[in-house]
Coordinates of C-alpha atoms in Angstrom, one line a residue:
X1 CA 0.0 0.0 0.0
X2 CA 1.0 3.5 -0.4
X3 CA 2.5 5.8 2.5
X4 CA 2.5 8.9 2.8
X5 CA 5.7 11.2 3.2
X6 CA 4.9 11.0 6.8
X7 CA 6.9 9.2 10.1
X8 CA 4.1 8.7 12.6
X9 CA 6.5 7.0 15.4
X10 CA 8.6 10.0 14.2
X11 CA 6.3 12.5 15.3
X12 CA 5.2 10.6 18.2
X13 CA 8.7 9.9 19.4
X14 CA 8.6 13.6 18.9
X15 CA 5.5 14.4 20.8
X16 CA 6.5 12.1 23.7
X17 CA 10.3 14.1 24.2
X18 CA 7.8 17.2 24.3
X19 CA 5.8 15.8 26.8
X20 CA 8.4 14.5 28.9
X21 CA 10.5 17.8 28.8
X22 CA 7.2 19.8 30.0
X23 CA 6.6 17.2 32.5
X24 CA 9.7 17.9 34.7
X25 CA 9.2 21.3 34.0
X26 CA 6.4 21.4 35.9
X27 CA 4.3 22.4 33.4
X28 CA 1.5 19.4 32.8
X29 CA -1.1 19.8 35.3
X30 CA -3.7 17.7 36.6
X31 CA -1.3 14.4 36.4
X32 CA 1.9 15.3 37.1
X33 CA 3.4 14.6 40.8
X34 CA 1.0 15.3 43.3
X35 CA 0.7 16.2 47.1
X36 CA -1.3 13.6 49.2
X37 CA -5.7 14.2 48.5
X38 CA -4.4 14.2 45.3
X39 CA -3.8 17.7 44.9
X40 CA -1.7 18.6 42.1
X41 CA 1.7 20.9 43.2
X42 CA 2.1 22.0 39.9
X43 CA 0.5 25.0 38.6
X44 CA 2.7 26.5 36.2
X45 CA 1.7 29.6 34.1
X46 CA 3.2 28.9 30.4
X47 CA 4.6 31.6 28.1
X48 CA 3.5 31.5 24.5
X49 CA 6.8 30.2 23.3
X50 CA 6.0 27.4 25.2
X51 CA 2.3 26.9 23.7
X52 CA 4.3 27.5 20.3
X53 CA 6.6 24.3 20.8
X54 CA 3.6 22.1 22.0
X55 CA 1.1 23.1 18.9
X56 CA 3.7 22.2 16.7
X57 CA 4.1 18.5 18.0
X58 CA 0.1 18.6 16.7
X59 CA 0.5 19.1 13.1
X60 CA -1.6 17.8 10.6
X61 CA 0.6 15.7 8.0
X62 CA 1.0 16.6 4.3
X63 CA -1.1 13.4 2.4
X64 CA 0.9 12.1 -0.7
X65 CA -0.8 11.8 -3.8
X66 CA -2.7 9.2 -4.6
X67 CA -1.2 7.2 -8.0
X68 CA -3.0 5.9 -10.6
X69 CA -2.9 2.3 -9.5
X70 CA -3.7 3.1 -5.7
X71 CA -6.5 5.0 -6.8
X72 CA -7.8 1.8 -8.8
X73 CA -7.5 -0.4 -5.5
X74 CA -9.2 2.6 -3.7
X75 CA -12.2 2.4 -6.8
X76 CA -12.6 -1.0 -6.3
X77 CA -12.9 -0.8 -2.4
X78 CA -15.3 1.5 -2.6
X79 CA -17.8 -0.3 -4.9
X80 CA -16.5 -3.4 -2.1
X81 CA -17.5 -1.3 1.1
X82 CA -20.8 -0.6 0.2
X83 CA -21.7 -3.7 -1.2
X84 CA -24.9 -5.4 1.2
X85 CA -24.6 -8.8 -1.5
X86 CA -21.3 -9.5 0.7
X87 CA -23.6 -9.9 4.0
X88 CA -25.3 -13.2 5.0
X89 CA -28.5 -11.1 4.8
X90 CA -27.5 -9.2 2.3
X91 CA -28.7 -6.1 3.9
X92 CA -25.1 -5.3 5.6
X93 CA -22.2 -3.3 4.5
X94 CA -19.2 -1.6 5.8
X95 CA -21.2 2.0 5.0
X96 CA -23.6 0.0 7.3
X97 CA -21.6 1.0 10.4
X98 CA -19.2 3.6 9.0
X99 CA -21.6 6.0 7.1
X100 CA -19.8 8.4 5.3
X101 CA -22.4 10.9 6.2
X102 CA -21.8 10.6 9.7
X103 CA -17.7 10.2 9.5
X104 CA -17.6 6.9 8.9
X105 CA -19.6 6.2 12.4
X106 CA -23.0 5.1 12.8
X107 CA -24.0 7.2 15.9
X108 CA -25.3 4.0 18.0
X109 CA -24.2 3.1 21.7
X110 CA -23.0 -0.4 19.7
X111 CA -22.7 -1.4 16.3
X112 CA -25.4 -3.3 14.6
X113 CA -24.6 -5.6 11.6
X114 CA -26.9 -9.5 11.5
X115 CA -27.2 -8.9 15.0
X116 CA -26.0 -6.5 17.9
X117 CA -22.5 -6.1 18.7
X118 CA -21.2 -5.2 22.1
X119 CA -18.8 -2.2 21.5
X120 CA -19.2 1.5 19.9
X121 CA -18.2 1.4 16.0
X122 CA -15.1 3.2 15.3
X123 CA -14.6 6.1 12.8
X124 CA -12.5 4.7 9.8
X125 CA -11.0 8.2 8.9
X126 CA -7.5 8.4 9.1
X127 CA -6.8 5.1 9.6
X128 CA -4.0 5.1 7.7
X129 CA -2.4 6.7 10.7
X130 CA -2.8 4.0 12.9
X131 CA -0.8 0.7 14.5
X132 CA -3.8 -1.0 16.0
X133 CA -7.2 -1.5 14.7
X134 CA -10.6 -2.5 16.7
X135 CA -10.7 -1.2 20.6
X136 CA -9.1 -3.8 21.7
X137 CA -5.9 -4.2 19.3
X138 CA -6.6 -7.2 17.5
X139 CA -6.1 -6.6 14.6
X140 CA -2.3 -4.7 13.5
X141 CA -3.0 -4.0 9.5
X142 CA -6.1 -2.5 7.4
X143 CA -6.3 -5.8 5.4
X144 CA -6.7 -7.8 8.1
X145 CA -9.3 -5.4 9.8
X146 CA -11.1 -5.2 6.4
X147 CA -11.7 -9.1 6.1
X148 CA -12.5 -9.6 9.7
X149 CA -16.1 -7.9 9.9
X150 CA -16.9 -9.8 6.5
X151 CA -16.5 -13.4 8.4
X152 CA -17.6 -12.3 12.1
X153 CA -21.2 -13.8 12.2
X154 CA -22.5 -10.4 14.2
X155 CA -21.5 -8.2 11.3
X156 CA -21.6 -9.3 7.8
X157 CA -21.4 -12.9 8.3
X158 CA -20.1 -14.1 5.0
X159 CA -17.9 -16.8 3.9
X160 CA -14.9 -17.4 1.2
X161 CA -17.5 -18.7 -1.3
X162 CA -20.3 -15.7 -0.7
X163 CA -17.4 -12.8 -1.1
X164 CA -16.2 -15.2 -4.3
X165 CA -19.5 -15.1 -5.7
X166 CA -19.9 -11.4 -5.4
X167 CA -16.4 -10.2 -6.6
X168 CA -17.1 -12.9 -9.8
X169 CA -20.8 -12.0 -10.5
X170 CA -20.3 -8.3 -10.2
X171 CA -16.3 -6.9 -10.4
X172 CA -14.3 -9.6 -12.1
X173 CA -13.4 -7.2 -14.7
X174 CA -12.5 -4.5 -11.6
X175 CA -10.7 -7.5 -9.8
X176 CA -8.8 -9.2 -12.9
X177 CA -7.3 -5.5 -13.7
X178 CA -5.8 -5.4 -10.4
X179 CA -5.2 -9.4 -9.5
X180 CA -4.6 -11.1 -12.5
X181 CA -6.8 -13.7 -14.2
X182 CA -9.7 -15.1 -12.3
X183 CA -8.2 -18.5 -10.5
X184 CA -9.0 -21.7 -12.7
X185 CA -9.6 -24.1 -9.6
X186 CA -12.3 -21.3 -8.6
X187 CA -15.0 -22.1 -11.4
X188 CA -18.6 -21.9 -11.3
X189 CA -19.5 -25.1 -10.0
X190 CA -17.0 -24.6 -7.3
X191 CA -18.8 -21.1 -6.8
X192 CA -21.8 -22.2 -5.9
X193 CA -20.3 -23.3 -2.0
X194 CA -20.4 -21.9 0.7
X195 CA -16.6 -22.0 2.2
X196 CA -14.6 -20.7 5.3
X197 CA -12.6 -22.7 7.6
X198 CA -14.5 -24.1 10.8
X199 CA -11.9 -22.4 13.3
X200 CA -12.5 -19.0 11.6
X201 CA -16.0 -19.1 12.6
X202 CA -15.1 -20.0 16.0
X203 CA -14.9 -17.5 19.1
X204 CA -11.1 -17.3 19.2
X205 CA -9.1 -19.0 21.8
X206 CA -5.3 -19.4 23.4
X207 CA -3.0 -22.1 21.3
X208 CA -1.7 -22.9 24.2
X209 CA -3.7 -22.4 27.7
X210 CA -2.0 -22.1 30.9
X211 CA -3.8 -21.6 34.5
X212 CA -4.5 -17.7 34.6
X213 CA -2.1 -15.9 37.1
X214 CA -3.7 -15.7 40.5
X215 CA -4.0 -12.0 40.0
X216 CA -6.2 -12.6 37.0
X217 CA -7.8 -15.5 38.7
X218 CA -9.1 -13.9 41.8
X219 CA -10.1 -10.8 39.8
X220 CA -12.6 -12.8 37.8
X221 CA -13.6 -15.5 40.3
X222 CA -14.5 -12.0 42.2
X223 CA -16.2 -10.3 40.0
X224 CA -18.8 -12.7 37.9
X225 CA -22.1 -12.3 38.5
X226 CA -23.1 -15.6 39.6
X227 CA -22.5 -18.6 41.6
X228 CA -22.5 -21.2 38.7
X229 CA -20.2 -18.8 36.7
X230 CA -17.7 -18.9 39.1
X231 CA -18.2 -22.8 39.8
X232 CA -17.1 -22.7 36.2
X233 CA -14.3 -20.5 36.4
X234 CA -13.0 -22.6 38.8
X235 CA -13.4 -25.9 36.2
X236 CA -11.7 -24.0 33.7
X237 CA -9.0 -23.4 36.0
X238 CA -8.3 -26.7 36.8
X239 CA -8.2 -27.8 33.0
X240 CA -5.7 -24.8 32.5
X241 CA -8.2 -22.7 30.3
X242 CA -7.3 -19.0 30.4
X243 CA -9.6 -16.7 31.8
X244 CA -10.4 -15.0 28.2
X245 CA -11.1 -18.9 26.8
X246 CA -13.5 -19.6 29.9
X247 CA -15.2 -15.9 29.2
X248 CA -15.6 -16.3 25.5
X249 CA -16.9 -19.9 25.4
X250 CA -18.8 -20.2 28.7
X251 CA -20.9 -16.8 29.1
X252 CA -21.4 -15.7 25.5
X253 CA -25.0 -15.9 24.1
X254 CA -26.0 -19.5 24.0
X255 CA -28.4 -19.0 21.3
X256 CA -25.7 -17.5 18.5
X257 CA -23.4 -20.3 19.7
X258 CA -26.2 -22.8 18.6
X259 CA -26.4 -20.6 15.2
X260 CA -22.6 -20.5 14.6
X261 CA -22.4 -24.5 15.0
X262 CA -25.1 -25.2 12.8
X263 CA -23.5 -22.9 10.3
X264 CA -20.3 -25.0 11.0
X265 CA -21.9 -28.2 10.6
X266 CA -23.3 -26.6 7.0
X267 CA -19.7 -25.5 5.6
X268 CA -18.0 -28.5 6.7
X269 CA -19.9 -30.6 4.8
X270 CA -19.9 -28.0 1.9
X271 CA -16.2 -27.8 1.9
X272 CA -15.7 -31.0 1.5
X273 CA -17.1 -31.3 -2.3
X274 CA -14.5 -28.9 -3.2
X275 CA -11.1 -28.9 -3.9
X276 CA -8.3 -28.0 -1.9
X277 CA -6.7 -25.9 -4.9
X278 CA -10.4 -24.0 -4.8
X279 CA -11.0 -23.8 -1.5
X280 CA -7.3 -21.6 -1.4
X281 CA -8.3 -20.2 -4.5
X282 CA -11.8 -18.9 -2.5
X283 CA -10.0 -17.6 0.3
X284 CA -7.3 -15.5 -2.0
X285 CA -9.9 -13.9 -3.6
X286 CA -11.7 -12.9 -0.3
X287 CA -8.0 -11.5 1.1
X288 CA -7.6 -9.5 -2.3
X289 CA -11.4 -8.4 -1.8
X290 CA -9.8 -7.0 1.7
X291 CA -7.0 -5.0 -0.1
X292 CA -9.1 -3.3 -1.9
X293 CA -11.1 -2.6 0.9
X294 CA -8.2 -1.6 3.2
X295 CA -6.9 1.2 0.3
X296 CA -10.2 2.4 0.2
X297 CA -10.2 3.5 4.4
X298 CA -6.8 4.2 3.5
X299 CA -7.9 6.9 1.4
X300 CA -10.0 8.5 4.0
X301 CA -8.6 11.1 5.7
X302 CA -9.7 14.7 7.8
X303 CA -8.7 18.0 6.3
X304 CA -7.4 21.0 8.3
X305 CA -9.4 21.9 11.5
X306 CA -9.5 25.7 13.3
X307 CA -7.0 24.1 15.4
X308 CA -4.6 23.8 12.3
X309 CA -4.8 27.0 11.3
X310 CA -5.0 28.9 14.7
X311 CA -1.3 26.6 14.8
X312 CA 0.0 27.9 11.2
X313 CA -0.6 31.4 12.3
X314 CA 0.8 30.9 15.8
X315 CA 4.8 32.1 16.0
X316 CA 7.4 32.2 18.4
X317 CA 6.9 36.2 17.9
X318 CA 3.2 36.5 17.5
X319 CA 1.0 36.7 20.6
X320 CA -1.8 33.7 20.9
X321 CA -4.5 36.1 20.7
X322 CA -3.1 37.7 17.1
X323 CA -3.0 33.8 15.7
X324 CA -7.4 33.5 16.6
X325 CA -9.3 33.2 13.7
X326 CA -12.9 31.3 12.8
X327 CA -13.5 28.3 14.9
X328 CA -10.5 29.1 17.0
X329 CA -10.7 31.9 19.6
X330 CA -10.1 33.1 23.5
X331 CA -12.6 30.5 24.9
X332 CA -10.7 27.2 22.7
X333 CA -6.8 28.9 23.1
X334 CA -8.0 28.4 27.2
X335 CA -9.0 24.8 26.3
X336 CA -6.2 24.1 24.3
X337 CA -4.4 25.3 27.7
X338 CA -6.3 23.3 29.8
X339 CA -5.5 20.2 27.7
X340 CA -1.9 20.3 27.8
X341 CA -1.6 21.6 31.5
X342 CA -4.4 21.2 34.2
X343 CA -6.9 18.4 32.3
X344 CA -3.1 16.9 31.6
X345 CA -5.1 15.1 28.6
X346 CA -1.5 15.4 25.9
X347 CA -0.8 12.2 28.6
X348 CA -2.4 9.9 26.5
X349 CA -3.9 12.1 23.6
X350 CA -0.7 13.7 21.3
X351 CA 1.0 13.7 18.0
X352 CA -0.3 14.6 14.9
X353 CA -3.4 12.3 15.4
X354 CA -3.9 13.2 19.0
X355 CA -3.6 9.7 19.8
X356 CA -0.6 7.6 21.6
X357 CA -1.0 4.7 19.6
X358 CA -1.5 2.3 23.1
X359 CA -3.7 1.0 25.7
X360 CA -5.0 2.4 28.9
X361 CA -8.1 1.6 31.6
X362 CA -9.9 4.7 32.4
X363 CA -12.3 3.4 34.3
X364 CA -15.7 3.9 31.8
X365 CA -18.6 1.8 33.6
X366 CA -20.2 -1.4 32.1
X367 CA -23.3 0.0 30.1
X368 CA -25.2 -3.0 32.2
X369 CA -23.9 -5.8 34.4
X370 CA -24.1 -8.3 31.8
X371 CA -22.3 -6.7 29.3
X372 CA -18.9 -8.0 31.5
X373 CA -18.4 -11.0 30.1
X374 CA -17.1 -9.2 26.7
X375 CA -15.9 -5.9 28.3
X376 CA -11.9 -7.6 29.1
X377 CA -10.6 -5.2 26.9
X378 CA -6.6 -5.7 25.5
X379 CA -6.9 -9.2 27.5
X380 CA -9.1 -9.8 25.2
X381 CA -6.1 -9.6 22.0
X382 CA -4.0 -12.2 23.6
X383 CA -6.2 -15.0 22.7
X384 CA -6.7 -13.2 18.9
X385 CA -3.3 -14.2 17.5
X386 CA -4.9 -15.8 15.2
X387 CA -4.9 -15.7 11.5
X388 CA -7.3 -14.7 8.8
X389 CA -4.8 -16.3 7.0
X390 CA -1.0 -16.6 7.6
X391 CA -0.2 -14.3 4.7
X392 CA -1.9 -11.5 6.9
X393 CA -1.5 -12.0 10.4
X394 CA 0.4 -14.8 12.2
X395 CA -1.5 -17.8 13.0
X396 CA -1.4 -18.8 17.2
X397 CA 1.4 -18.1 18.1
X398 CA 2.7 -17.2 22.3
X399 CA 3.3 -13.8 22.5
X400 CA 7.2 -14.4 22.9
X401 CA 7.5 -16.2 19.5
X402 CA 5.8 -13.8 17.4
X403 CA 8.5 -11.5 16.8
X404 CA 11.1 -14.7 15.3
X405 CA 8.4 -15.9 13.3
X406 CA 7.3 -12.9 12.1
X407 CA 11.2 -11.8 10.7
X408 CA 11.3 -15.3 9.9
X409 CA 8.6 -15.1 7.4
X410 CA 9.7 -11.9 6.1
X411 CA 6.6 -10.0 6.4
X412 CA 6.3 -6.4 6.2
X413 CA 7.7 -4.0 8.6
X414 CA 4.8 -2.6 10.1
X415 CA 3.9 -6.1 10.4
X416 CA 6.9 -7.0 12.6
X417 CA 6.4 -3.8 14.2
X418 CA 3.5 -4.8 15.6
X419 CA 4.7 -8.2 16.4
X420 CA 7.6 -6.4 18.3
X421 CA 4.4 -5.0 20.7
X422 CA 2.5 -8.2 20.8
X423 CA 5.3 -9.9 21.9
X424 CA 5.6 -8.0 25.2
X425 CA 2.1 -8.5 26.3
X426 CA 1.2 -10.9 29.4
X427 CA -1.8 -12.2 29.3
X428 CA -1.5 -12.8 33.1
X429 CA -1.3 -9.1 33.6
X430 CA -4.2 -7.5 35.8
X431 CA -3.6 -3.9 34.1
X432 CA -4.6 -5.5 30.3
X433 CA -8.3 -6.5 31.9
X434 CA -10.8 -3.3 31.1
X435 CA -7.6 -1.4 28.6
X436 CA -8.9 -0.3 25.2
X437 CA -7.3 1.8 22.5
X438 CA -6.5 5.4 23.0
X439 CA -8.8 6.7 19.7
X440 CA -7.6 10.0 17.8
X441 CA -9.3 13.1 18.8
X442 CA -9.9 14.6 15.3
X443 CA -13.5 14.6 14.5
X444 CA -14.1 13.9 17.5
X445 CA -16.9 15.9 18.6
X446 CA -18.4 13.9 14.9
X447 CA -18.0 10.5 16.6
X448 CA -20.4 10.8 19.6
X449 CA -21.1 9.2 21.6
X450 CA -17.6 7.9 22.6
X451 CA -15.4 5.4 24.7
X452 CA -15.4 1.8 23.9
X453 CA -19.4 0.5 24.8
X454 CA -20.8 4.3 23.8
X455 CA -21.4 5.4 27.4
X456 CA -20.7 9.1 27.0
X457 CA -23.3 10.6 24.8
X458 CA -21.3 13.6 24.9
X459 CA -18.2 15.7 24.8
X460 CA -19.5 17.5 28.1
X461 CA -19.9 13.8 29.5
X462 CA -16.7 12.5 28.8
X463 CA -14.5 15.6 30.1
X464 CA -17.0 14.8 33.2
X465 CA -15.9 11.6 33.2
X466 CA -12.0 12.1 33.6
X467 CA -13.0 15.5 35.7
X468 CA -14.8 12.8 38.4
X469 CA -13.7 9.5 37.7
X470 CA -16.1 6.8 38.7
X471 CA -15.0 4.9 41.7
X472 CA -16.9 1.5 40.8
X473 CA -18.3 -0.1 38.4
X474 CA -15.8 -0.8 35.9
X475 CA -13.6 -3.7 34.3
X476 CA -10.3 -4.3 35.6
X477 CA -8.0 -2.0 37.7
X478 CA -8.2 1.9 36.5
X479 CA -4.9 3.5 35.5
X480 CA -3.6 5.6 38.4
X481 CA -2.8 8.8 35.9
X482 CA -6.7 8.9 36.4
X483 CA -7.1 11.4 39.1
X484 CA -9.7 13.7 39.5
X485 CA -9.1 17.3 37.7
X486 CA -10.7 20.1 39.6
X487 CA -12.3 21.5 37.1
X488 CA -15.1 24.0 37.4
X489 CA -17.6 24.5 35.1
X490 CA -15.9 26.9 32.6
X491 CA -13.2 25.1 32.4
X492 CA -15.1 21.9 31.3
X493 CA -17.1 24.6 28.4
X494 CA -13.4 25.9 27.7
X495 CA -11.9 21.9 27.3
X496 CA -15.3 20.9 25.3
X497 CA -14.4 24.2 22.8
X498 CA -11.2 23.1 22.2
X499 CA -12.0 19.5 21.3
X500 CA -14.6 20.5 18.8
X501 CA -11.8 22.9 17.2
X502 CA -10.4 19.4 16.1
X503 CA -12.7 19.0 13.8
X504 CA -13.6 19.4 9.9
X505 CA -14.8 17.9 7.3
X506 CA -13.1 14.5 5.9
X507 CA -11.7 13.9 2.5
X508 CA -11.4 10.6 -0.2
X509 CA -7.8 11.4 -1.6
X510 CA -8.5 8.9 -4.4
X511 CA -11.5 11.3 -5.4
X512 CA -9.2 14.1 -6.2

């Protein structure tokens, strides 16, 4: 896929020396080193040089232009994302859930596809930008995150042979132009089957299961909701299940289970009149149907916001206030203030995406007690390393062999990037239960309502939430960075100005 002329770990490795210098400087706020009852010691007034140097660190990147052949990917995934014939029901897209006339969201609490899923459906735009797709982190490239959704039977619910069908009946001129020839062991009578792999379909699960760690153990055995789910915890233990495997298979919805193994029962028995060679041949096309998907998104990006422009204007040698202009004034440049110093939200929010690229637990409530079961967060990716197929995404492996096989196989470098991060994560680790993806702040105040299950139904509610974290009622153990702020009430109008300044409207780079 195409790049841009753009170094996002460079500008985040950027960001973060920013942050750190202003840290021991004194001049973050709200999170910095503070005096016992929590009251922050640090309360320093900073001099527009100072806001100069931070807005820069903030900068929107320059987009390459889009060549001829990535824009024919991009055409193709277009015509791919909005197609409802790739759905089981064929009512379902990918515009489904990420309508371009609301950004790429679909402005639900949780997304809908064949039936309801259990977390809030994020914005595609800009994704380009980003190491880690889904809340949780499952999936670490745009072609893997494309095909995903397609097989997952609570979004489009589809199959090798159904996305086969629909690329052959309706773009094999589109696809041969890009691919090659149309596969010879995929034919028409081969076609007409419905194939996918049985442990595709499948929740997914550790290769190898250990005992959870204690930590983990006690945490769960504490908090499920009943006495017969803990008498099963406690089974699992002993057969060395890990907690995520015990969740997953023993408290999901026993009806879609039923559903899923019946559809299991039907493609096993399907898969078996074809070939080998066609049955790869099926599952090619699908991945290429994913490329073209994944250059699509990758064309999606946000144009400049007030933000960007007050930051053009705004000089060593010119004062803030000379730099305001529309969207961006006295009440944001406060907000912008508040961000970086008191409301300390540049912890976890920075670079050119506003974003850190990682993980955190910041204590958001369960939208209803039974929603715990799938609310585990980045626990929750340790038992993903699985493949869509191997030529994607490396196919259960332990965390601490993914980075030799995935240099070993030669895969792309962001690839082995991201196996570099998976390989450091312990499943046994308390702090992963509850930790979801820190998203981008631009658009933002477009992507309501926000967090991982759509509890905030606004901008106001979330700088509420991280102004007076809750003290129950959510998953895992909250990050201790999440203090309460001290905010008054126009400092929380201020901070919600400022986050609406990061927004505009979005652009398709292919389209231009």
């Amino acid at each position: 896929m195409q790049e841009d002329n753009f170094n996002y770990k460079k500008w985040v490795g950027s960001a973060v020396a920013t942050l750190v210098l202003f840290y021991l400087f004194g001049l973050l706020g709200g999170r910095g080193p503070t005096a016992p009852g929590g009251k922050n010691n640090n309360q320093h007034s900073m001099t527009d040089s100072e806001l100069h140097a931070i807005t820069q660190t903030f900068v929107l990147p320059q987009h390459s232009k889009t060549t001829a052949k990535e824009k024919a990917y991009a055409e193709l995934g277009e015509k791919l994302f909005h197609e409802n014939k790739l759905s089981r029901s064929q009512k379902v897209s990918c515009a489904t859930c990420h309508r371009p006339s609301l950004d790429f969201q679909d402005g639900k609490t949780v997304a809908v596809g064949q039936s309801q899923g259990t977390k809030n459906t994020p914005s595609i735009v800009n994704a380009r930008y980003q190491s880690w797709f889904f809340w949780d982190g499952r999936s670490t490239n745009l072609v893997h995150q494309a095909l995903g959704p397609l097989l997952n039977h609570a979004e489009h619910f589809s199959n090798y042979g159904q996305i086969a069908r629909v690329v052959f009946n309706h773009y094999k001129a589109d696809y041969e132009a890009l691919f090659g020839p149309w596969p010879k062991d995929l034919g028409e009578e081969a076609l007409q089957f419905d194939l996918i792999p049985a442990a595709l379909s499948t929740l997914p699960t550790p290769p190898k299961p250990e005992r959870p760690s204690d930590t983990v153990y006690a945490y769960f055995l504490k908090h499920l909701p009943t006495a017969s789910q803990k008498k099963t915890l406690a089974a699992a233990s002993t057969a060395k299940l890990q907690p995520v495997e015990f969740l997953k298979k023993n408290l999901g919805p026993a009806k879609a289970q039923q559903e899923v193994q019946r559809e299991l029962d039907s493609w096993s028995s399907q898969r078996t009149a074809v070939s080998k060679k066609s049955f790869r041949a099926a599952e090619q096309v699908a991945i290429n149907a994913a490329r073209a998907i994944a250059h699509f998104e990758m064309q999606v990006v946000t144009t400049p916001t007030p933000f960007d422009a007050f930051a053009q204007r705004f000089g060593n040698s010119t004062p803030a206030e000379d730099a305001f202009g529309t969207g961006f004034g006295a009440e944001e440049f406060a907000g912008f203030k508040l961000f970086v110093g008191k409301a300390s939200c540049m912890l976890c929010h920075m670079g050119p995406m506003f974003m850190d690229q990682s993980f955190h637990n910041i204590g958001v409530k369960k939208n209803t007690p039974e929603t715990f079961p799938w609310d585990i967060g980045l626990l929750a990716r340790t038992s993903a390393l699985y493949s869509l197929p191997p030529k994607i995404q490396p196919l259960k492996m332990r965390p601490q062999d993914l980075t030799p096989y995935c240099i070993k196989e030669k895969l792309p470098k962001e690839a082995i990037d991201s196996c570099k991060t998976l390989a450091v994560l312990d499943a046994n680790s308390l702090s992963m239960v509850g930790a979801y993806k820190t998203p981008s702040l631009r658009n933002v105040a477009k992507h309501s309502p926000h967090f991982h299950n759509g509890s905030a139904t606004s901008l106001l509610d979330v700088v509420e939430h991280y102004n007076n974290p809750p003290k129950t009622g959510g998953v895992g153990k909250t990050e201790e960075t999440i203090q309460p702020l001290g905010l008054n009430d126009r400092e929380k109008r201020e901070l919600v100005s400022f986050l609406r300044s990061l927004s505009s409207e979005s652009r398709l780079l292919h389209r231009e």
